[in-house]
XYZ file of C-alpha atoms in Angstrom:
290
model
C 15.162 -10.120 -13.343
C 17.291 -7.263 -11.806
C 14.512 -5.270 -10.265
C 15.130 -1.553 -8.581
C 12.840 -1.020 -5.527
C 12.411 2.287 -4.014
C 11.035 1.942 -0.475
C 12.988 -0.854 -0.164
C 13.217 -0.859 3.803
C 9.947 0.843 4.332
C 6.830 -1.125 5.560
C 6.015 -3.298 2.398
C 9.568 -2.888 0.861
C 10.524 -5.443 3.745
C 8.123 -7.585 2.697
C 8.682 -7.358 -1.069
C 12.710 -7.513 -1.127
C 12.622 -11.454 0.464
C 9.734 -12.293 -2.045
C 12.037 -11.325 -5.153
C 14.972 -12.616 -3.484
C 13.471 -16.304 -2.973
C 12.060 -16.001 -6.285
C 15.967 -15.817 -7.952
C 15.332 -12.363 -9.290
C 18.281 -9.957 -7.910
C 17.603 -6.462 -5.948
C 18.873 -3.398 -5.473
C 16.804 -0.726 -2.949
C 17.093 2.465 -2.743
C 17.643 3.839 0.378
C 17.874 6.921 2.016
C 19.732 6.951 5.403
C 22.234 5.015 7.090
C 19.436 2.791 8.653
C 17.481 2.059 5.459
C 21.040 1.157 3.480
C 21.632 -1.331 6.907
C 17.551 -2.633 6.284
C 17.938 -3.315 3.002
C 21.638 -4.875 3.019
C 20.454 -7.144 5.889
C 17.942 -8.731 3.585
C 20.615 -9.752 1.418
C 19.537 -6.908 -1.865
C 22.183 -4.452 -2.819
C 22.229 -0.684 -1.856
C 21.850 2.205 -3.532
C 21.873 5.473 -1.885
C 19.510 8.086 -2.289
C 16.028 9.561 -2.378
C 13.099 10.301 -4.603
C 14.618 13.841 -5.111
C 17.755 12.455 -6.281
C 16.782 12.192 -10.244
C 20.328 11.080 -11.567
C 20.187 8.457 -9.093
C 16.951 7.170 -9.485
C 17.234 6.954 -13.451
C 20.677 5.158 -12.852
C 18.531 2.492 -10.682
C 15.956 1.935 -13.084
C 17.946 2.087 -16.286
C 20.545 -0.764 -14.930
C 17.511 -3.182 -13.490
C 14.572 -5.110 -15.642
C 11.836 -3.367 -13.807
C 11.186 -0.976 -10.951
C 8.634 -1.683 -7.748
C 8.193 1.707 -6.911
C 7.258 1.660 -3.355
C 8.761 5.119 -1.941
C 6.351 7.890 -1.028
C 6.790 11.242 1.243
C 4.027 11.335 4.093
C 4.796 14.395 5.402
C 1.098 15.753 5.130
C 1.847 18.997 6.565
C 3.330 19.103 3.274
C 1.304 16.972 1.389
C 1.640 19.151 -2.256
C 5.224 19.025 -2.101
C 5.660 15.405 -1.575
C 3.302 14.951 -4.573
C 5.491 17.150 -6.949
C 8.393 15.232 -5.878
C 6.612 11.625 -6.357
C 5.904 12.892 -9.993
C 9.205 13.806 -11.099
C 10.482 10.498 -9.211
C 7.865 8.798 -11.535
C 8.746 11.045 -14.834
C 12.509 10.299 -14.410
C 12.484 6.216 -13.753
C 9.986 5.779 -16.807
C 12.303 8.099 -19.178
C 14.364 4.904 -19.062
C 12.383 2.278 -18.673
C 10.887 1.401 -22.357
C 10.674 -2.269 -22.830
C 10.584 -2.711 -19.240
C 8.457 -3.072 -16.094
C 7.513 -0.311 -13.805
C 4.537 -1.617 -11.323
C 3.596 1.445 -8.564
C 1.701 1.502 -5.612
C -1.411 3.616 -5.421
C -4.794 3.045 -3.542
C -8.059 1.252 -4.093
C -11.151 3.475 -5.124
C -13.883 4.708 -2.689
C -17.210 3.787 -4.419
C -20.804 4.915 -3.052
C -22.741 1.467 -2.617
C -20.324 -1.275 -3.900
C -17.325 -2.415 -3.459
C -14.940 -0.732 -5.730
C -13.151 -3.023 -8.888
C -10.135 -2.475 -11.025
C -12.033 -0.808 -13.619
C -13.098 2.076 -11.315
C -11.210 5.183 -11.730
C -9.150 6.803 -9.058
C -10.561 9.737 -7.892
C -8.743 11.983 -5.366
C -9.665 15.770 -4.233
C -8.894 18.514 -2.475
C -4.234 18.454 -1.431
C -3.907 14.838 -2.411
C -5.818 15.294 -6.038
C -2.020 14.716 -7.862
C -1.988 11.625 -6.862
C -4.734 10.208 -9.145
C -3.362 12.152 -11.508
C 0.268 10.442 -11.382
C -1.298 6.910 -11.236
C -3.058 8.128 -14.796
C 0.333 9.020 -15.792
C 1.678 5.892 -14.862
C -0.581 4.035 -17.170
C -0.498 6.139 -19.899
C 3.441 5.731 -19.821
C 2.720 2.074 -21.784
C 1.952 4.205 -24.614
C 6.150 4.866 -24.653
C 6.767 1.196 -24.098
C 6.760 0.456 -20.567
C 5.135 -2.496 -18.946
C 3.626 -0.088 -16.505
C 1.451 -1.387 -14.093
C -0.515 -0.306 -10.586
C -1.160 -2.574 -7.429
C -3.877 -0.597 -5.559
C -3.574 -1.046 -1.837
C -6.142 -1.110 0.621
C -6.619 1.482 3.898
C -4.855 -1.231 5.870
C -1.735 -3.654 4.922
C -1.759 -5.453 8.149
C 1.013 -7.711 9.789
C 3.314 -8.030 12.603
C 5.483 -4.487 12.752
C 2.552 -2.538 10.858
C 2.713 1.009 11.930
C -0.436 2.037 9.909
C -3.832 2.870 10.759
C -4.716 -0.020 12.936
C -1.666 1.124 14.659
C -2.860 4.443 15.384
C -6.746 3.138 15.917
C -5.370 0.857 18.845
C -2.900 4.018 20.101
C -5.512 6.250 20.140
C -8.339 4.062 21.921
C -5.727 3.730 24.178
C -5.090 7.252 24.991
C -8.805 8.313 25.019
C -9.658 4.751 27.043
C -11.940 3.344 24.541
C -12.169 1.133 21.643
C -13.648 3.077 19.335
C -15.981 3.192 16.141
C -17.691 5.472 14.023
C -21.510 6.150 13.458
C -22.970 2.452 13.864
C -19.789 0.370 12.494
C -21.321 -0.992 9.992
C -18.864 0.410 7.435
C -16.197 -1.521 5.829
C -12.830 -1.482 5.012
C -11.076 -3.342 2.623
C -7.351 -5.716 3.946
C -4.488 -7.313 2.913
C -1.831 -9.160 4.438
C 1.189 -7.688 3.590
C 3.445 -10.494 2.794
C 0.094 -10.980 0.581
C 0.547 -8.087 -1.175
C 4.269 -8.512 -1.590
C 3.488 -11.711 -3.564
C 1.420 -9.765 -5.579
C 4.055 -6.911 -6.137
C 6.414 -9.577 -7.596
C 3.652 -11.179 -9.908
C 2.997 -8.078 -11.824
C 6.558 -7.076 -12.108
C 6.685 -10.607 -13.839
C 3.606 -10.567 -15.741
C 1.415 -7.738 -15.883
C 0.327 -6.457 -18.811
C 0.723 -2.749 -19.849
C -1.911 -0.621 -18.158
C -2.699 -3.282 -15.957
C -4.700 -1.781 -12.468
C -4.852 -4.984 -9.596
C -6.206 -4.744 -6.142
C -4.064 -6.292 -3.716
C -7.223 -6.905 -1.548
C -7.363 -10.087 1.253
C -10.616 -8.891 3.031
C -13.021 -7.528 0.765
C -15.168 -5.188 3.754
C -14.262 -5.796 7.263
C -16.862 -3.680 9.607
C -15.275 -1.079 11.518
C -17.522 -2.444 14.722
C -15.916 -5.427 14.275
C -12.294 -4.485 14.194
C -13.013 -2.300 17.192
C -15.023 -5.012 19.295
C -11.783 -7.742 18.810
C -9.313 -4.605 19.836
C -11.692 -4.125 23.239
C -11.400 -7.759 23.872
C -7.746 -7.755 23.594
C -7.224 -4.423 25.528
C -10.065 -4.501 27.910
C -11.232 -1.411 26.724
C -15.440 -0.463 26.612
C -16.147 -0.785 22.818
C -17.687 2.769 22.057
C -19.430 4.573 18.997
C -17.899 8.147 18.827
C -18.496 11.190 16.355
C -15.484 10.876 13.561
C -14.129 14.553 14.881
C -12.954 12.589 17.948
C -10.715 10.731 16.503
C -9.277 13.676 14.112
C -8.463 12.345 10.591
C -8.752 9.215 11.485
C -12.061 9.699 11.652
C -13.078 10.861 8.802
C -11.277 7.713 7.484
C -13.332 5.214 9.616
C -17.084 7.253 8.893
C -16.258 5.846 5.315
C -18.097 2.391 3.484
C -14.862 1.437 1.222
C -15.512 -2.224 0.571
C -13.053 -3.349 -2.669
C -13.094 -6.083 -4.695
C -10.032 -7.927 -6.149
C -11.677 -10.578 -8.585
C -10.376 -9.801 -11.716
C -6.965 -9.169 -10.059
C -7.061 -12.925 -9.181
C -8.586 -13.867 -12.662
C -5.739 -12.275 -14.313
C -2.792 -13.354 -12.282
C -4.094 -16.502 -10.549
C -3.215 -14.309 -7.306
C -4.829 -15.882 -4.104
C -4.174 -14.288 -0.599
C -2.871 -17.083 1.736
C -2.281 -15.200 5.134
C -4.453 -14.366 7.683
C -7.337 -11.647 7.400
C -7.342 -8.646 9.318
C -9.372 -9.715 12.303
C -7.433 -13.307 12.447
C -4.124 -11.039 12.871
C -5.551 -8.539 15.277
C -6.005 -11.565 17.396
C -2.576 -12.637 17.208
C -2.075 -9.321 19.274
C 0.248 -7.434 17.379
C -1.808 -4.500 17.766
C -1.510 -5.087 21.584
C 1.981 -3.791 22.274
């Protein structure tokens, strides 16, 4: 396959361009800046310049390539709405010209009271970010024109060595306030994947997903806050401490949360089976530490 990835030399675009790659399929990756084009040539996948407000371009990527990872996604929350209108006509233009061919997204897993979410729960957002259910609806129903669309819901945290995400900031900010820090009693749980894990499964549905297929690329079903928080004091030497979420700002609010996810009919389906380590087994490889 000739497959178009946008976020190609972002945080799971570096992981998913060598997994296509040593699978024989060829890439091209959108990229944005100077830097990104040098990313993504240095892997060895072909450049194309642009971003996800660059229509023309982004149809010309998807209509010359077999199927389309789209990875790409502008965090700028203090802007949140705008990103979203952007990541919709990004999403409207690629599957204009994309009938007969893959398009797999990434989205995020479900929060469900009392369970761990599956693949058959709907996602629900609110409040700024409530477009982006709505384009991962409009993903799906875009099978209904042809294309093998499919999503590959991620959990809170796709860990690995160079992860900038929220573990990132957990360990920066217990750091700065001299703790290692958790939320209520710990006890809730967040869901974890490796992210060369999830790479493998990027590739997978681009090669055989169904239309309207929904997979959780989940490692670690429910990993206890408590727990991530006691192996970070260990390896900083920091007093493991429950705080009130508004101490820790948004981040907060994101720990206080029980978001356990299952991913057992995404390995049913695909014969997907995570093979990395699990997010406590990489925290103590001390990644998180520098």
């Amino acid at each position: 396959m000739r497959v178009f990835v946008t976020g190609a030399s972002g945080w799971i675009g570096r992981a998913l361009v060598p997994e296509l790659l040593d699978a024989g399929h060829d890439v091209v990756g959108l990229a944005r800046s100077d830097a990104a084009a040098g990313t993504v040539a240095a892997m060895g996948a072909t450049v194309l310049r642009g971003d996800l407000g660059d229509l023309e371009t982004l149809q010309a990527g998807a209509k010359s390539a077999d199927g389309v990872a789209h990875l790409a996604f502008g965090h700028d929350f203090t802007r949140i709405e705008d990103s979203i209108a952007t990541d919709a006509r990004a999403v409207e233009a690629m599957t204009d010209v994309l009938a007969g061919k893959a398009f797999v997204a990434a989205s995020g897993t479900p929060m469900v009271p009392g369970r761990a979410a599956t693949e058959q729960d709907d996602l629900v957002f609110v409040g700024p970010v409530g477009g982006r259910g709505n384009i991962a609806r409009a993903i799906l129903e875009t099978a209904e024109r042809g294309v093998r669309a499919s999503l590959v819901r991620l959990p809170r945290t796709v860990h690995g060595e160079g992860d900038h995400g929220f573990i990132a900031h957990l360990v920066a900010l217990g750091r700065e306030k001299g703790i290692a820090a958790y939320v209520g009693d710990g006890t809730q749980r967040w869901p974890a994947v490796h992210v060369l894990d999830a790479a493998h499964l990027f590739r997978l549905a681009l090669e055989r997903a169904e239309p309207k297929a929904v997979l959780h690329a989940v490692g670690d079903e429910g990993v206890r806050i408590r727990d991530i928080a006691e192996v970070v004091g260990r390896r900083t030497g920091l007093p493991v401490t429950s705080v009130a979420a508004e101490e820790l700002g948004f981040l907060g609010g994101i720990l206080a949360i029980d978001q356990p996810a299952s991913a057992q009919a995404t390995r049913e389906l695909l014969g997907w089976q995570p093979t990395q380590p699990g997010l406590l087994d990489d925290l103590e490889k001390g990644y998180y530490d520098r």
